[in-house]
Amino acid sequence: MGGQVARWQYLNPGKTLAETLNISHKTLLYVEGVTVSFDGFRALNDLSFYVDLGELRCVIGPNGAGKTTMMDVVTGKTRPDSGYVFFGQTINLLELDEPRIAQAGIGRKFQKPTVFESHSVFENLELAMAGDKRVWPTLRARLSGEQRDRIDEVLGIVGLREQARGLAGALSHGQKQWLEIGMLLMQDPLLLLVDEPVAGMTHQEMDRTAELLRSLAGRHSVVVVEHDMDFVRSIAKRVTVLHQGAVLAEGSMDDVQQDPRVVEVYLGE
Amino acid sequence: MIIRAMKDDTGGQILLAVLLAAVLLVPILSLAVPDSSPLHLSTYTVTLLGKYLCYALLAVAVDLVWGYLGILSLGHGAFFALGGYAMGMYLMRQIGDRGVYGDPVLPDFMVFLDWKELPWFWQGFDMFWFAALMALLAPGVLAYLFGYLAFRSRVTGVYLSIITQALTYALMLAFFRNEMGFGGNNGLTDFKDLLGFDLQSDATRAGLFVASALALGLGYLACRIIVTSRLGRVTVAIRDAESRTRFIGYRVEQIKAAIFTFSAMLAGLAGALYVPQVGIINPSEFSPINSIEIVIWVAVGGRATLYGAAVGALMVNYGKSLFTAVFPDAWLFALGGLFVLVTLLLPRGLTGLLRQRSAG
Ligand SMILES: Nc1ncnc2c1ncn2[C@@H]1O[C@H](COP(=O)(O)OP(=O)(O)OP(=O)(O)O)[C@@H](O)[C@H]1O
Ligand SMILES: [Mg+2]
């Protein structure tokens, strides 16, 4: 069993979880036959979904289709009733809790932006930074020059250099979204799950976000959930349409838009 | 490290300076200045001040978990009492054959219960270092086990506060029982000396005052080092957005358990210094109301500042001494009223008011 291997390898002190990752088949995330029920209501219904290494994938679907729930399952927030979720071929995500999944290399931006409001923007990035996050090393941690540079670089990427010393709680909605994306970058994950990144953004801000997400693909795999069709069109190569907790269609934006089932449930509304 | 921890902490700098001055002055005013001088500090006053300092340390410990970690502990009185009992057990064993029954090993209450030998958990308490270690370890281990179980099952908020109250209440009931072997409802008392020093002497009292001041100062510094470290920033992150902190890879349960344990050990230290000064430890120290009182000190002084907690403990207890001299039975009402007033009018406590004044 792959899960057994993952658990055993985690216990092996010589290797970190991220090092046990096996992606020789070029598929980074496997979600197979996942079902999640809330009081009998199936938020995910036998969902299967795969993400390739380095790809930028958009997930669309009407409200309540199960997009956020899918991310909850992958990041360990929600346990499915059945199904498999693997990161690479060996790491069974259903056996890991949220911090271990994060350490394995999966980062997440929430639908409702959540940053640490009483910390400065700089500190938010510092806390998210990849590294040894156990108690004692965290107590002793000092920022090296290299790490400062990296934080500064990310501040530049997300356009928050001027706000670096200000409290994250004082940022505008759009800036919080960016800070959260910046925190994702600091984690340096292999897989980024980005839930509704442009909600509350101006068109200009949206364009910059699109550019940013495009630039991340390749080095990272990025899964973006978004309702704004123009935005999706501007970044997506492949689009997955979720409906009632299962994949309704998958393909290029044009393909899915012409799919009559998609038109019926979603685009035609 | 210390300089970095204290750099932006004016309130803390003042607190440490005052403590340092007290460490130098109080022994002189108590021991060297003659009784007739108006500057002379009586043994009573020195002991009272020493007691306040123990409360201040306890309040700082509570502020660390409440102000910075967001855990409203209503059970820190239990950790304080456990530290106190560890010290009390040492002091009991120091009595030796000077007890009423004159048994060379068994404390009086055991002779009274017709016990023939010392229970296993009283072994080793004739040694000061062992008792001192236990004063830290007993609360520490209890806090770790409690924290591990509670945090792992993700109990938070009001529910967690209620369990901490239940914890101290259960311990109170247990310590009331004679069979537990901690002196039942009388507790431990009639202490004679500590490390060979007579507990009734002025010099010993001054020494205990100095020890309490140093413990408060060092405990304060340790807490500052934690809250100014990255771990401290993670702690505040947990307070403000716990699940977000998990999703960036921190093991929230472990961090909570670590901070909670450290805080409980500080509370135990405070209790261990408190007992030789007041001369008694009994199960009423576990009373749930005690733990609530500590939280009120912190709220009055100003949460999440550390020095505010110390100031709150000193002021409320000074007020309590004055108040109970006039209206001995009405203190709980006054305390409740104070808490309501502070919560409504001064959400940042008294030190918050001062900061506002100096800023505006
Ligand atoms: N914790 C929960 N308890 C009960 N029902 C839930 C829970 N979480 C989600 N649901 C339900 O599951 C369904 C899928 O929700 P989900 O948040 O995944 O949708 P979504 O596709 O992200 O929608 P949106 O576009 O509005 O964000 C919804 O009907 C929702 O009400
Ligand atoms: Mg959603």
Coordinates of C-alpha atoms and ligand atoms in Angstrom, one line a residue, chain A residues 67-68 111 195-196, ligand 2:
Chain A
K67 CA -15.0 23.5 -5.4
T68 CA -14.0 24.6 -1.9
Q111 CA -11.9 31.9 -0.4
D195 CA -9.7 29.8 -4.0
E196 CA -11.3 32.8 -5.7
Ligands
MG2 MG -16.1 28.0 -2.6

